[in-house]
mmCIF file of C-alpha atoms and ligand atoms in Angstrom:
data_model
loop_
_atom_site.group_PDB
_atom_site.id
_atom_site.type_symbol
_atom_site.label_atom_id
_atom_site.label_comp_id
_atom_site.label_asym_id
_atom_site.label_seq_id
_atom_site.Cartn_x
_atom_site.Cartn_y
_atom_site.Cartn_z
ATOM 1 C CA MET A 1 -0.185 0.349 -0.333
ATOM 2 C CA LEU A 2 1.157 3.535 -0.501
ATOM 3 C CA ILE A 3 1.512 6.266 1.736
ATOM 4 C CA LEU A 4 0.144 9.842 1.012
ATOM 5 C CA SER A 5 2.294 11.828 3.660
ATOM 6 C CA ASP A 6 5.161 10.171 1.776
ATOM 7 C CA LEU A 7 4.550 13.086 -0.932
ATOM 8 C CA SER A 8 5.598 16.575 -0.834
ATOM 9 C CA LEU A 9 3.018 19.160 -1.373
ATOM 10 C CA GLU A 10 4.239 19.886 -4.779
ATOM 11 C CA GLN A 11 4.062 15.802 -5.729
ATOM 12 C CA LEU A 12 0.424 15.919 -3.984
ATOM 13 C CA LYS A 13 -0.488 18.534 -6.292
ATOM 14 C CA THR A 14 0.621 16.479 -9.342
ATOM 15 C CA VAL A 15 -1.541 13.549 -7.702
ATOM 16 C CA ILE A 16 -4.591 15.820 -6.909
ATOM 17 C CA LEU A 17 -4.496 17.434 -10.616
ATOM 18 C CA GLU A 18 -4.439 13.909 -11.999
ATOM 19 C CA MET A 19 -7.402 13.013 -10.025
ATOM 20 C CA GLY A 20 -9.156 15.582 -11.907
ATOM 21 C CA GLU A 21 -9.391 17.951 -8.752
ATOM 22 C CA LYS A 22 -8.648 21.604 -8.264
ATOM 23 C CA PRO A 23 -5.022 22.028 -6.989
ATOM 24 C CA PHE A 24 -5.998 24.065 -3.778
ATOM 25 C CA ARG A 25 -7.159 20.130 -2.330
ATOM 26 C CA ALA A 26 -3.729 19.580 -2.600
ATOM 27 C CA GLU A 27 -3.052 22.290 0.176
ATOM 28 C CA GLN A 28 -6.127 21.098 2.326
ATOM 29 C CA ILE A 29 -5.064 17.740 2.430
ATOM 30 C CA PHE A 30 -1.225 18.857 3.147
ATOM 31 C CA ARG A 31 -2.506 20.593 6.145
ATOM 32 C CA GLY A 32 -4.974 17.667 7.235
ATOM 33 C CA LEU A 33 -2.040 15.068 6.894
ATOM 34 C CA SER A 34 0.044 17.499 9.038
ATOM 35 C CA SER A 35 -2.596 18.011 11.780
ATOM 36 C CA GLY A 36 -2.611 14.149 12.050
ATOM 37 C CA LYS A 37 -5.724 13.230 10.399
ATOM 38 C CA ARG A 38 -6.736 10.219 8.513
ATOM 39 C CA ILE A 39 -7.590 10.340 4.935
ATOM 40 C CA SER A 40 -11.580 9.312 6.302
ATOM 41 C CA GLU A 41 -11.428 11.976 8.576
ATOM 42 C CA MET A 42 -10.908 15.146 5.956
ATOM 43 C CA THR A 43 -14.567 16.099 5.806
ATOM 44 C CA ASP A 44 -13.404 19.412 4.386
ATOM 45 C CA ILE A 45 -12.953 17.543 1.000
ATOM 46 C CA SER A 46 -15.700 15.390 -1.004
ATOM 47 C CA LYS A 47 -16.720 12.139 0.073
ATOM 48 C CA GLU A 48 -15.503 11.045 -3.441
ATOM 49 C CA LEU A 49 -12.446 12.294 -3.346
ATOM 50 C CA ARG A 50 -11.789 10.529 0.093
ATOM 51 C CA ALA A 51 -12.932 7.334 -1.449
ATOM 52 C CA LYS A 52 -10.471 7.783 -4.626
ATOM 53 C CA LEU A 53 -7.855 8.737 -2.476
ATOM 54 C CA LEU A 54 -8.210 5.629 0.060
ATOM 55 C CA SER A 55 -8.499 2.897 -3.090
ATOM 56 C CA VAL A 56 -4.730 3.972 -3.555
ATOM 57 C CA TYR A 57 -3.485 5.307 -0.142
ATOM 58 C CA GLU A 58 -3.591 3.940 3.323
ATOM 59 C CA ASP A 59 -5.954 5.852 5.596
ATOM 60 C CA ALA A 60 -3.189 6.666 7.969
ATOM 61 C CA SER A 61 0.606 6.248 8.200
ATOM 62 C CA VAL A 62 0.806 4.900 11.616
ATOM 63 C CA GLU A 63 -1.383 4.236 14.256
ATOM 64 C CA ILE A 64 -0.679 4.694 18.145
ATOM 65 C CA ILE A 65 -1.074 1.279 19.747
ATOM 66 C CA GLU A 66 0.466 1.847 23.162
ATOM 67 C CA LYS A 67 0.863 4.667 25.226
ATOM 68 C CA LYS A 68 2.915 4.785 28.783
ATOM 69 C CA THR A 69 3.421 7.496 30.923
ATOM 70 C CA SER A 70 6.537 8.029 33.685
ATOM 71 C CA LYS A 71 5.209 8.607 36.694
ATOM 72 C CA ILE A 72 8.537 10.289 37.628
ATOM 73 C CA ASP A 73 8.957 13.185 34.748
ATOM 74 C CA GLY A 74 5.961 12.936 32.656
ATOM 75 C CA THR A 75 8.035 11.262 29.858
ATOM 76 C CA ILE A 76 5.607 9.320 27.398
ATOM 77 C CA LYS A 77 6.452 6.442 25.238
ATOM 78 C CA TYR A 78 4.591 5.534 22.489
ATOM 79 C CA LEU A 79 4.371 2.261 20.224
ATOM 80 C CA PHE A 80 3.115 2.845 16.750
ATOM 81 C CA LYS A 81 2.144 0.185 14.589
ATOM 82 C CA LEU A 82 2.890 0.481 10.695
ATOM 83 C CA TRP A 83 0.480 -1.110 7.782
ATOM 84 C CA ASP A 84 2.261 -4.326 7.718
ATOM 85 C CA GLY A 85 2.470 -5.085 11.445
ATOM 86 C CA ASN A 86 5.673 -3.523 11.946
ATOM 87 C CA VAL A 87 5.916 -1.721 14.937
ATOM 88 C CA VAL A 88 8.351 1.028 16.120
ATOM 89 C CA GLU A 89 8.795 3.503 18.986
ATOM 90 C CA GLY A 90 8.732 6.905 19.936
ATOM 91 C CA VAL A 91 9.287 8.785 23.119
ATOM 92 C CA LEU A 92 7.975 12.318 23.887
ATOM 93 C CA MET A 93 10.146 14.244 26.467
ATOM 94 C CA LYS A 94 8.735 17.473 28.288
ATOM 95 C CA TYR A 95 11.067 20.270 29.150
ATOM 96 C CA LYS A 96 10.359 23.547 30.087
ATOM 97 C CA TYR A 97 11.099 25.388 26.705
ATOM 98 C CA GLY A 98 8.832 22.571 24.819
ATOM 99 C CA ASN A 99 8.158 18.820 24.033
ATOM 100 C CA THR A 100 11.060 17.103 22.144
ATOM 101 C CA GLN A 101 9.993 13.697 20.512
ATOM 102 C CA CYS A 102 12.276 11.216 19.625
ATOM 103 C CA VAL A 103 11.165 9.039 16.209
ATOM 104 C CA SER A 104 12.440 6.194 14.983
ATOM 105 C CA THR A 105 13.776 6.120 11.452
ATOM 106 C CA GLN A 106 13.710 2.465 10.592
ATOM 107 C CA VAL A 107 12.226 -0.935 11.830
ATOM 108 C CA GLY A 108 15.668 -2.545 13.524
ATOM 109 C CA CYS A 109 18.734 -1.606 12.430
ATOM 110 C CA ARG A 110 21.616 -3.000 11.025
ATOM 111 C CA MET A 111 24.374 -1.018 12.726
ATOM 112 C CA GLY A 112 24.747 -3.777 15.885
ATOM 113 C CA CYS A 113 26.071 -1.533 18.384
ATOM 114 C CA ALA A 114 27.175 -3.738 21.575
ATOM 115 C CA PHE A 115 24.702 -1.929 23.851
ATOM 116 C CA CYS A 116 21.631 -1.290 21.560
ATOM 117 C CA ALA A 117 18.435 -3.207 21.479
ATOM 118 C CA SER A 118 17.245 -1.677 18.135
ATOM 119 C CA GLY A 119 19.713 -3.559 16.423
ATOM 120 C CA ILE A 120 19.526 -7.229 17.900
ATOM 121 C CA ASP A 121 17.528 -8.686 14.908
ATOM 122 C CA GLY A 122 18.927 -6.506 12.596
ATOM 123 C CA LEU A 123 17.337 -4.411 9.823
ATOM 124 C CA VAL A 124 13.587 -5.153 9.124
ATOM 125 C CA ARG A 125 13.204 -2.486 6.955
ATOM 126 C CA ASN A 126 13.435 1.707 6.406
ATOM 127 C CA LEU A 127 10.438 3.606 7.248
ATOM 128 C CA THR A 128 9.266 5.902 4.677
ATOM 129 C CA PRO A 129 9.315 9.744 4.789
ATOM 130 C CA GLY A 130 5.285 9.555 5.946
ATOM 131 C CA GLU A 131 5.917 6.951 8.148
ATOM 132 C CA ILE A 132 8.663 9.157 10.111
ATOM 133 C CA LEU A 133 6.286 11.967 10.042
ATOM 134 C CA GLY A 134 3.227 10.245 11.003
ATOM 135 C CA GLN A 135 4.595 9.529 14.420
ATOM 136 C CA ILE A 136 5.114 13.166 14.965
ATOM 137 C CA THR A 137 1.863 14.053 13.449
ATOM 138 C CA ALA A 138 -0.006 11.343 15.751
ATOM 139 C CA VAL A 139 1.570 12.441 18.969
ATOM 140 C CA ASN A 140 0.576 16.401 18.386
ATOM 141 C CA ALA A 141 -2.747 15.503 17.325
ATOM 142 C CA GLU A 142 -3.128 12.905 20.283
ATOM 143 C CA LEU A 143 -1.747 15.560 22.762
ATOM 144 C CA GLY A 144 -4.412 18.288 21.201
ATOM 145 C CA GLY A 145 -2.013 20.168 19.366
ATOM 146 C CA THR A 146 -2.658 21.779 16.114
ATOM 147 C CA ILE A 147 -0.607 22.813 13.211
ATOM 148 C CA ASP A 148 -0.886 26.468 14.203
ATOM 149 C CA LYS A 149 -0.263 25.597 17.726
ATOM 150 C CA ARG A 150 2.246 22.287 18.315
ATOM 151 C CA GLU A 151 2.375 20.015 21.264
ATOM 152 C CA VAL A 152 5.820 18.370 19.555
ATOM 153 C CA THR A 153 8.398 21.818 19.465
ATOM 154 C CA ASN A 154 11.293 19.243 18.867
ATOM 155 C CA VAL A 155 12.484 16.442 17.395
ATOM 156 C CA VAL A 156 15.174 14.177 17.618
ATOM 157 C CA LEU A 157 16.220 11.139 15.432
ATOM 158 C CA MET A 158 17.020 9.178 18.135
ATOM 159 C CA GLY A 159 14.704 6.542 18.167
ATOM 160 C CA SER A 160 15.564 3.040 16.727
ATOM 161 C CA GLY A 161 17.400 2.717 13.115
ATOM 162 C CA GLU A 162 20.421 4.754 11.867
ATOM 163 C CA PRO A 163 18.872 7.896 9.878
ATOM 164 C CA LEU A 164 22.028 8.131 7.348
ATOM 165 C CA ASP A 165 21.286 4.349 6.573
ATOM 166 C CA ASN A 166 17.645 5.589 5.349
ATOM 167 C CA TYR A 167 19.209 8.813 3.522
ATOM 168 C CA LYS A 168 16.730 9.679 1.006
ATOM 169 C CA ASN A 169 13.728 9.143 3.194
ATOM 170 C CA VAL A 170 15.145 11.081 5.893
ATOM 171 C CA ILE A 171 15.804 14.283 3.786
ATOM 172 C CA SER A 172 12.318 14.150 2.244
ATOM 173 C CA PHE A 173 10.647 13.767 5.729
ATOM 174 C CA ILE A 174 12.844 16.515 7.129
ATOM 175 C CA ARG A 175 11.662 18.503 4.291
ATOM 176 C CA ASN A 176 7.669 17.748 4.450
ATOM 177 C CA LEU A 177 8.160 18.477 8.537
ATOM 178 C CA SER A 178 9.314 22.060 7.888
ATOM 179 C CA ASP A 179 7.259 22.638 4.995
ATOM 180 C CA LYS A 180 5.605 25.740 6.019
ATOM 181 C CA LYS A 181 1.833 25.069 4.581
ATOM 182 C CA GLY A 182 2.659 21.912 7.072
ATOM 183 C CA LEU A 183 3.926 21.478 10.730
ATOM 184 C CA ASN A 184 6.822 24.136 9.963
ATOM 185 C CA VAL A 185 9.023 22.551 12.356
ATOM 186 C CA THR A 186 12.550 24.301 11.537
ATOM 187 C CA PRO A 187 15.247 21.857 10.895
ATOM 188 C CA ARG A 188 16.978 24.265 13.274
ATOM 189 C CA ASN A 189 14.619 22.254 16.039
ATOM 190 C CA LEU A 190 15.228 18.907 14.837
ATOM 191 C CA SER A 191 18.576 16.851 15.968
ATOM 192 C CA LEU A 192 19.970 14.191 13.909
ATOM 193 C CA SER A 193 22.273 11.524 15.512
ATOM 194 C CA THR A 194 24.237 9.173 13.479
ATOM 195 C CA CYS A 195 26.854 6.397 14.425
ATOM 196 C CA GLY A 196 28.975 7.920 12.048
ATOM 197 C CA LEU A 197 28.298 7.443 8.162
ATOM 198 C CA VAL A 198 31.062 9.428 7.286
ATOM 199 C CA PRO A 199 30.029 10.485 3.586
ATOM 200 C CA LYS A 200 26.571 10.660 4.366
ATOM 201 C CA ILE A 201 27.672 13.439 6.401
ATOM 202 C CA TYR A 202 29.054 15.380 3.636
ATOM 203 C CA ASP A 203 26.015 14.781 1.793
ATOM 204 C CA LEU A 204 23.710 16.152 4.604
ATOM 205 C CA ALA A 205 26.042 19.000 4.905
ATOM 206 C CA ASN A 206 25.422 20.123 1.124
ATOM 207 C CA GLU A 207 21.780 19.947 1.473
ATOM 208 C CA GLY A 208 21.138 23.448 2.888
ATOM 209 C CA LEU A 209 19.084 22.147 5.646
ATOM 210 C CA ASP A 210 20.592 23.217 8.777
ATOM 211 C CA VAL A 211 19.858 20.394 11.270
ATOM 212 C CA ASN A 212 21.849 19.968 14.676
ATOM 213 C CA LEU A 213 24.330 17.107 13.865
ATOM 214 C CA THR A 214 24.536 14.462 16.803
ATOM 215 C CA ILE A 215 27.611 11.921 16.689
ATOM 216 C CA SER A 216 27.555 9.020 18.391
ATOM 217 C CA LEU A 217 31.201 8.452 19.795
ATOM 218 C CA HIS A 218 30.977 6.372 22.628
ATOM 219 C CA ASN A 219 34.970 5.830 22.806
ATOM 220 C CA PRO A 220 37.627 8.246 21.819
ATOM 221 C CA PHE A 221 40.265 5.160 20.508
ATOM 222 C CA ASP A 222 39.062 3.633 16.922
ATOM 223 C CA GLU A 223 39.984 -0.026 18.732
ATOM 224 C CA GLY A 224 38.125 0.684 22.000
ATOM 225 C CA ARG A 225 34.989 2.025 19.444
ATOM 226 C CA LYS A 226 35.263 -1.208 17.327
ATOM 227 C CA LEU A 227 34.518 -3.178 20.438
ATOM 228 C CA LEU A 228 30.976 -1.359 20.835
ATOM 229 C CA MET A 229 30.088 0.053 17.505
ATOM 230 C CA PRO A 230 30.945 -2.346 14.089
ATOM 231 C CA ILE A 231 30.826 0.735 12.077
ATOM 232 C CA ALA A 232 34.009 2.256 13.477
ATOM 233 C CA ASN A 233 35.554 -0.795 11.188
ATOM 234 C CA ALA A 234 34.429 1.173 8.338
ATOM 235 C CA TYR A 235 35.544 4.744 9.418
ATOM 236 C CA LYS A 236 37.760 6.170 11.667
ATOM 237 C CA ILE A 237 37.348 8.810 14.141
ATOM 238 C CA SER A 238 39.820 11.175 12.385
ATOM 239 C CA GLU A 239 37.460 10.799 9.351
ATOM 240 C CA ILE A 240 34.480 11.529 11.388
ATOM 241 C CA LEU A 241 36.156 14.766 13.143
ATOM 242 C CA ASP A 242 37.114 15.805 9.394
ATOM 243 C CA ALA A 243 33.454 15.653 8.247
ATOM 244 C CA CYS A 244 32.119 17.486 11.757
ATOM 245 C CA SER A 245 34.487 20.095 10.615
ATOM 246 C CA TYR A 246 33.041 20.232 6.851
ATOM 247 C CA TYR A 247 29.484 20.198 8.285
ATOM 248 C CA PHE A 248 30.793 23.193 10.749
ATOM 249 C CA ASP A 249 32.006 25.134 7.992
ATOM 250 C CA LYS A 250 28.621 24.494 5.952
ATOM 251 C CA THR A 251 26.152 24.955 8.491
ATOM 252 C CA GLY A 252 27.652 27.158 11.294
ATOM 253 C CA ARG A 253 25.848 24.728 13.596
ATOM 254 C CA ARG A 254 27.991 23.628 16.765
ATOM 255 C CA TYR A 255 27.736 19.651 16.721
ATOM 256 C CA ILE A 256 27.550 17.149 19.553
ATOM 257 C CA PHE A 257 28.947 13.915 20.554
ATOM 258 C CA GLU A 258 26.715 11.431 22.056
ATOM 259 C CA TYR A 259 28.831 9.342 24.833
ATOM 260 C CA SER A 260 27.260 6.093 26.399
ATOM 261 C CA LEU A 261 29.221 5.545 29.299
ATOM 262 C CA VAL A 262 29.657 1.896 30.102
ATOM 263 C CA LYS A 263 31.359 0.661 32.926
ATOM 264 C CA GLY A 264 35.072 -0.688 32.348
ATOM 265 C CA GLN A 265 34.960 0.322 28.506
ATOM 266 C CA ASN A 266 35.132 3.751 27.871
ATOM 267 C CA ASP A 267 34.623 5.509 31.229
ATOM 268 C CA GLY A 268 38.408 5.375 32.435
ATOM 269 C CA LYS A 269 40.840 8.772 32.980
ATOM 270 C CA ASN A 270 42.647 7.637 29.362
ATOM 271 C CA CYS A 271 39.445 7.957 27.597
ATOM 272 C CA ALA A 272 38.474 11.220 29.079
ATOM 273 C CA ASP A 273 42.199 12.821 28.574
ATOM 274 C CA GLU A 274 41.814 11.550 24.903
ATOM 275 C CA LEU A 275 38.440 13.359 24.483
ATOM 276 C CA ILE A 276 39.838 16.315 25.644
ATOM 277 C CA ARG A 277 43.148 16.131 23.175
ATOM 278 C CA LEU A 278 40.723 15.092 20.113
ATOM 279 C CA LEU A 279 37.779 17.744 21.251
ATOM 280 C CA LYS A 280 39.449 20.662 22.565
ATOM 281 C CA GLY A 281 39.078 23.875 20.656
ATOM 282 C CA ARG A 282 36.326 22.304 18.510
ATOM 283 C CA PRO A 283 32.710 23.958 18.368
ATOM 284 C CA CYS A 284 31.167 20.690 20.154
ATOM 285 C CA HIS A 285 29.511 19.561 22.891
ATOM 286 C CA VAL A 286 29.913 16.330 24.972
ATOM 287 C CA ASN A 287 26.786 14.983 26.145
ATOM 288 C CA LEU A 288 27.203 11.936 28.449
ATOM 289 C CA ILE A 289 24.576 9.120 28.667
ATOM 290 C CA ARG A 290 24.210 6.689 31.527
ATOM 291 C CA LEU A 291 24.230 3.337 29.679
ATOM 292 C CA ASN A 292 20.498 2.347 29.891
ATOM 293 C CA GLU A 293 20.965 -1.270 30.743
ATOM 294 C CA VAL A 294 19.569 -3.526 27.952
ATOM 295 C CA LYS A 295 18.422 -6.931 29.580
ATOM 296 C CA GLU A 296 19.883 -8.759 26.144
ATOM 297 C CA LYS A 297 23.229 -7.138 26.492
ATOM 298 C CA LYS A 298 25.937 -7.857 29.196
ATOM 299 C CA LEU A 299 26.910 -4.374 29.785
ATOM 300 C CA SER A 300 27.055 -2.321 32.653
ATOM 301 C CA ALA A 301 26.356 1.456 33.294
ATOM 302 C CA THR A 302 28.829 3.623 35.002
ATOM 303 C CA SER A 303 27.743 4.792 38.319
ATOM 304 C CA ASP A 304 26.319 8.316 38.639
ATOM 305 C CA LYS A 305 28.979 9.749 40.936
ATOM 306 C CA ASP A 306 31.931 7.826 38.351
ATOM 307 C CA ALA A 307 29.799 9.822 35.565
ATOM 308 C CA TYR A 308 29.860 12.894 36.926
ATOM 309 C CA LYS A 309 33.673 12.740 38.018
ATOM 310 C CA PHE A 310 34.226 11.941 34.181
ATOM 311 C CA ALA A 311 31.760 15.196 32.931
ATOM 312 C CA GLU A 312 34.132 17.197 35.676
ATOM 313 C CA THR A 313 37.411 16.024 34.051
ATOM 314 C CA LEU A 314 36.347 16.643 30.407
ATOM 315 C CA GLN A 315 34.686 20.180 31.793
ATOM 316 C CA LYS A 316 38.387 21.238 33.166
ATOM 317 C CA GLY A 317 40.145 19.849 30.372
ATOM 318 C CA GLY A 318 38.152 22.914 28.544
ATOM 319 C CA LEU A 319 35.334 20.796 26.759
ATOM 320 C CA SER A 320 31.547 21.825 27.153
ATOM 321 C CA ALA A 321 30.393 18.515 28.546
ATOM 322 C CA THR A 322 27.216 17.515 30.557
ATOM 323 C CA VAL A 323 25.709 14.245 32.083
ATOM 324 C CA ARG A 324 21.877 14.129 30.109
ATOM 325 C CA ARG A 325 19.235 13.736 32.641
ATOM 326 C CA GLN A 326 17.461 9.959 32.468
ATOM 327 C CA MET A 327 14.313 10.477 31.496
ATOM 328 C CA GLY A 328 11.399 7.564 31.552
ATOM 329 C CA VAL A 329 13.513 4.841 33.384
ATOM 330 C CA ASP A 330 10.165 3.308 34.667
ATOM 331 C CA ILE A 331 8.923 2.923 31.110
ATOM 332 C CA ASP A 332 11.601 1.144 29.243
ATOM 333 C CA GLY A 333 12.819 4.400 27.548
ATOM 334 C CA ALA A 334 16.052 3.154 26.026
ATOM 335 C CA CYS A 335 16.011 2.543 22.269
ATOM 336 C CA GLY A 336 14.148 -0.579 21.261
ATOM 337 C CA GLN A 337 13.199 -1.842 24.845
ATOM 338 C CA LEU A 338 9.194 -1.409 24.351
ATOM 339 C CA ARG A 339 9.322 -2.728 20.780
ATOM 340 C CA ARG A 340 11.508 -5.840 22.176
ATOM 341 C CA LYS A 341 8.860 -6.403 24.550
ATOM 342 C CA TYR A 342 6.155 -6.128 22.221
ATOM 343 C CA ILE A 343 7.149 -8.347 19.602
ATOM 344 C CA SER A 344 8.497 -11.315 22.305
ATOM 345 C CA GLY A 345 4.878 -11.198 23.698
ATOM 346 C CA GLU A 346 5.879 -9.853 27.048
ATOM 347 C CA LYS A 347 3.620 -7.873 29.190
ATOM 348 C CA ILE A 348 4.123 -4.108 28.324
HETATM 349 N N1 LIG B 401 21.559 5.404 15.013
HETATM 350 C C1 LIG B 401 21.582 6.844 15.785
HETATM 351 C C2 LIG B 401 20.526 6.800 16.458
HETATM 352 C C3 LIG B 401 20.613 5.946 17.604
HETATM 353 S S1 LIG B 401 19.824 6.186 19.178
HETATM 354 C C4 LIG B 401 23.100 6.971 16.218
HETATM 355 O O1 LIG B 401 23.776 5.722 16.165
HETATM 356 O O2 LIG B 401 23.238 7.877 16.584
HETATM 357 C C5 LIG B 401 20.141 7.792 19.905
HETATM 358 C C6 LIG B 401 21.576 7.456 21.129
HETATM 359 O O3 LIG B 401 21.425 6.462 22.114
HETATM 360 C C7 LIG B 401 22.935 6.923 20.165
HETATM 361 O O4 LIG B 401 23.939 7.617 20.646
HETATM 362 C C8 LIG B 401 23.027 5.504 20.832
HETATM 363 O O5 LIG B 401 24.400 5.381 20.484
HETATM 364 C C9 LIG B 401 22.655 5.564 22.025
HETATM 365 N N2 LIG B 401 22.029 4.285 22.955
HETATM 366 C C10 LIG B 401 21.447 3.051 22.220
HETATM 367 N N3 LIG B 401 21.154 2.451 23.264
HETATM 368 C C11 LIG B 401 21.621 2.534 24.217
HETATM 369 C C12 LIG B 401 21.442 2.357 25.594
HETATM 370 N N4 LIG B 401 21.131 1.195 25.753
HETATM 371 N N5 LIG B 401 21.935 2.835 26.636
HETATM 372 C C13 LIG B 401 22.365 4.221 26.121
HETATM 373 N N6 LIG B 401 22.517 4.919 25.254
HETATM 374 C C14 LIG B 401 22.365 3.936 24.230
#
């Protein structure tokens, strides 16, 4: 089946003209989709047009099938069902300045990082642009938001999947998300997190999109990084840093390094010192994450005390570094945890 929200407004206009309708209908439908409406709910277009569209396209791109709200911090975890029965998850985090939604870009992932639950069964399939956008439009609508008064203000591509491994669809999604006739979320309010697919970082820099670039580093030594992230066999850290410099030159955007602290693997003084050596003077920030322990993996989290000590070493060494606040720990907040429970039939 096809998904209507995969189309840009321009493409939608072509489809609508081909169906013998007036072009302004395309804008109406685009607005409807961006506000999270199903095709069958678009009562501002004729029944005939709805029926025509429904003979070709899915009624909705994704459907919320589970919602869990954290009693600790109000973080909400969602499970979305796709037309083919696959599921992906997303998280909504509430901050003072607005709500940030973490969305998935693939069902599963083929990057195979040692600590991550998303890649345990490999890649199932890429999400289409409309399936990525649909997670946001569904949550925005579910929370009572509209296009003009959005409940979702910021977006991070940090759910399951590697966004740059689904490059074309992710770019189309960002363009549709930021369309002024749609949800109008500026790319500056979107962060794309990657394990470091170097050639694609250059491509992204050349798109002229100004999204915030986040790199999952997790170890400052190539050999140590390979133990956590298979992608380190393909690209050296020095190549990643060159790509980051290019990204900064092109966009003027400071970049962020994600660093998940794994006990005994990347939380030693030698790692902190090497991070300082590599990153000092660069327009970047280091985001330290306490490992979210995943049942299927045998890695342990660094203690809070050691995480703050690590951050202090980095700060004293001249880096901008913070320990990320942990959110949604009572609702399987980490990548892929809720989906795994769902597909294994465990109670969620
Ligand atoms: N594929 C992208 C997005 C992944 S999720 C990427 O690699 O950046 C966002 C971040 O969470 C990444 O930095 C990822 O490495 C990290 N992560 C995944 N599972 C984790 C876990 N169990 N504990 C802590 N961080 C985790």
